[in-house]
Amino acid sequence: MVYLIDTNIIIRFLVGDHSEHLAQSSAIFEKVEKCEIEVHILESVVMEVFFVLTKFYKLPKEEVINDLKRILSLEGVVNDDKLILFETLSIIENKNIDFVDALLCAKQRLQGLEILSFDKDIKKCKQ
């Protein structure tokens, strides 16, 4: 069975600010790391984690990107779109654009899709 993992599990694991949930989230990720369970992390969950950690918790963008890449790298994370998510995070890191624009750019680069947008940040990914 593959589990869908929610934003709050990842936030508790990375921030550790709710002790009653830290042990549970740590245990989940320990099982994911050991491939005792498999999880799928939706694009929207990765986006929400990034937003909450950088905007609400005010963590440095680079730290959050590294943490998300580390989580996505775990063998128990079985996303088919891992490469797209890694590319999205790299674009955010290098181009300073928001998550959705970076996701569109990543899909354009890796899947050959064209983007229709009025957003000026989209042009940054073509540079």
Short mmCIF file of C-alpha atoms in Angstrom, two decimals:
data_model
loop_
_atom_site.label_atom_id
_atom_site.label_comp_id
_atom_site.label_asym_id
_atom_site.label_seq_id
_atom_site.Cartn_x
_atom_site.Cartn_y
_atom_site.Cartn_z
CA MET A 1 0.00 0.00 0.00
CA VAL A 2 1.20 3.50 -0.86
CA TYR A 3 0.16 6.24 1.55
CA LEU A 4 -0.52 9.86 0.71
CA ILE A 5 1.35 12.05 3.16
CA ASP A 6 -0.15 15.33 4.33
CA THR A 7 1.54 18.70 4.74
CA ASN A 8 1.26 18.68 8.53
CA ILE A 9 3.28 15.45 8.84
CA ILE A 10 6.15 16.99 6.86
CA ILE A 11 5.96 20.31 8.74
CA ARG A 12 6.02 18.60 12.15
CA PHE A 13 8.97 16.46 11.04
CA LEU A 14 11.00 19.41 9.77
CA VAL A 15 10.09 22.02 12.39
CA GLY A 16 9.44 19.85 15.44
CA ASP A 17 7.38 22.56 17.14
CA HIS A 18 4.53 20.32 18.33
CA SER A 19 6.13 17.70 20.53
CA GLU A 20 2.98 15.57 20.58
CA HIS A 21 3.30 15.07 16.79
CA LEU A 22 7.08 15.11 16.41
CA ALA A 23 7.56 11.51 17.54
CA GLN A 24 4.86 10.26 15.19
CA SER A 25 6.12 12.20 12.17
CA SER A 26 9.70 11.14 12.89
CA ALA A 27 8.60 7.51 13.10
CA ILE A 28 6.80 7.83 9.77
CA PHE A 29 9.86 9.22 8.03
CA GLU A 30 12.08 6.59 9.63
CA LYS A 31 9.83 3.93 8.09
CA VAL A 32 9.89 5.75 4.73
CA GLU A 33 13.69 5.93 4.86
CA LYS A 34 13.91 2.20 5.58
CA CYS A 35 11.28 1.42 2.89
CA GLU A 36 9.03 -0.14 5.50
CA ILE A 37 6.25 2.02 4.08
CA GLU A 38 5.87 3.85 0.78
CA VAL A 39 4.45 7.34 0.45
CA HIS A 40 3.44 9.59 -2.41
CA ILE A 41 3.81 13.34 -1.86
CA LEU A 42 1.50 15.38 -4.06
CA GLU A 43 2.79 18.48 -5.88
CA SER A 44 0.29 20.54 -3.91
CA VAL A 45 1.67 19.20 -0.63
CA VAL A 46 5.25 20.06 -1.62
CA MET A 47 4.02 23.54 -2.60
CA GLU A 48 2.16 24.01 0.69
CA VAL A 49 5.15 22.84 2.75
CA PHE A 50 7.41 25.26 0.88
CA PHE A 51 4.97 28.13 1.40
CA VAL A 52 4.33 27.47 5.10
CA LEU A 53 8.01 27.04 5.95
CA THR A 54 9.21 30.11 4.04
CA LYS A 55 6.31 32.48 4.73
CA PHE A 56 4.90 31.47 8.12
CA TYR A 57 8.00 30.04 9.78
CA LYS A 58 10.31 32.41 7.86
CA LEU A 59 12.89 29.68 7.25
CA PRO A 60 15.53 30.38 4.61
CA LYS A 61 14.43 29.29 1.14
CA GLU A 62 17.64 27.32 0.56
CA GLU A 63 17.16 25.36 3.79
CA VAL A 64 13.58 24.47 2.89
CA ILE A 65 14.59 23.45 -0.64
CA ASN A 66 17.36 21.21 0.72
CA ASP A 67 15.00 19.63 3.26
CA LEU A 68 12.36 18.95 0.60
CA LYS A 69 14.93 17.46 -1.77
CA ARG A 70 16.21 15.25 1.05
CA ILE A 71 12.68 14.00 1.76
CA LEU A 72 11.92 13.42 -1.92
CA SER A 73 15.18 11.45 -2.20
CA LEU A 74 14.07 8.85 0.32
CA GLU A 75 13.57 5.44 -1.30
CA GLY A 76 10.16 5.09 0.29
CA VAL A 77 8.91 8.18 -1.55
CA VAL A 78 7.54 6.65 -4.73
CA ASN A 79 6.41 9.66 -6.76
CA ASP A 80 6.52 9.25 -10.52
CA ASP A 81 7.11 13.00 -10.72
CA LYS A 82 10.20 13.20 -8.49
CA LEU A 83 12.32 14.57 -11.31
CA ILE A 84 9.79 17.34 -11.99
CA LEU A 85 9.64 18.23 -8.30
CA PHE A 86 13.45 18.34 -8.05
CA GLU A 87 13.59 20.56 -11.13
CA THR A 88 10.87 22.80 -9.68
CA LEU A 89 12.84 23.27 -6.47
CA SER A 90 16.04 23.96 -8.42
CA ILE A 91 14.27 26.58 -10.53
CA ILE A 92 12.94 28.30 -7.39
CA GLU A 93 16.44 28.29 -5.97
CA ASN A 94 18.11 29.67 -9.09
CA LYS A 95 15.46 31.94 -10.65
CA ASN A 96 13.66 33.31 -7.58
CA ILE A 97 10.15 32.65 -8.85
CA ASP A 98 7.17 31.19 -7.03
CA PHE A 99 6.39 27.50 -6.80
CA VAL A 100 3.63 27.28 -9.40
CA ASP A 101 5.62 29.23 -11.99
CA ALA A 102 8.62 27.01 -11.31
CA LEU A 103 6.43 23.90 -11.64
CA LEU A 104 5.16 25.11 -15.01
CA CYS A 105 8.74 25.77 -16.12
CA ALA A 106 9.87 22.33 -14.93
CA LYS A 107 7.08 20.63 -16.87
CA GLN A 108 7.97 22.69 -19.92
CA ARG A 109 11.63 21.68 -19.69
CA LEU A 110 11.15 18.02 -18.87
CA GLN A 111 7.94 17.19 -20.69
CA GLY A 112 8.19 19.54 -23.66
CA LEU A 113 4.95 21.32 -22.83
CA GLU A 114 4.38 24.93 -23.82
CA ILE A 115 3.19 27.52 -21.32
CA LEU A 116 0.46 30.09 -21.94
CA SER A 117 0.78 32.89 -19.41
CA PHE A 118 0.87 36.65 -18.91
CA ASP A 119 3.21 36.19 -15.92
CA LYS A 120 6.55 37.90 -16.39
CA ASP A 121 8.26 35.38 -14.08
CA ILE A 122 7.60 32.64 -16.63
CA LYS A 123 10.09 34.39 -18.92
CA LYS A 124 12.77 33.92 -16.24
CA CYS A 125 12.73 30.18 -16.71
CA LYS A 126 13.46 30.53 -20.41
CA GLN A 127 16.64 32.49 -19.69
#
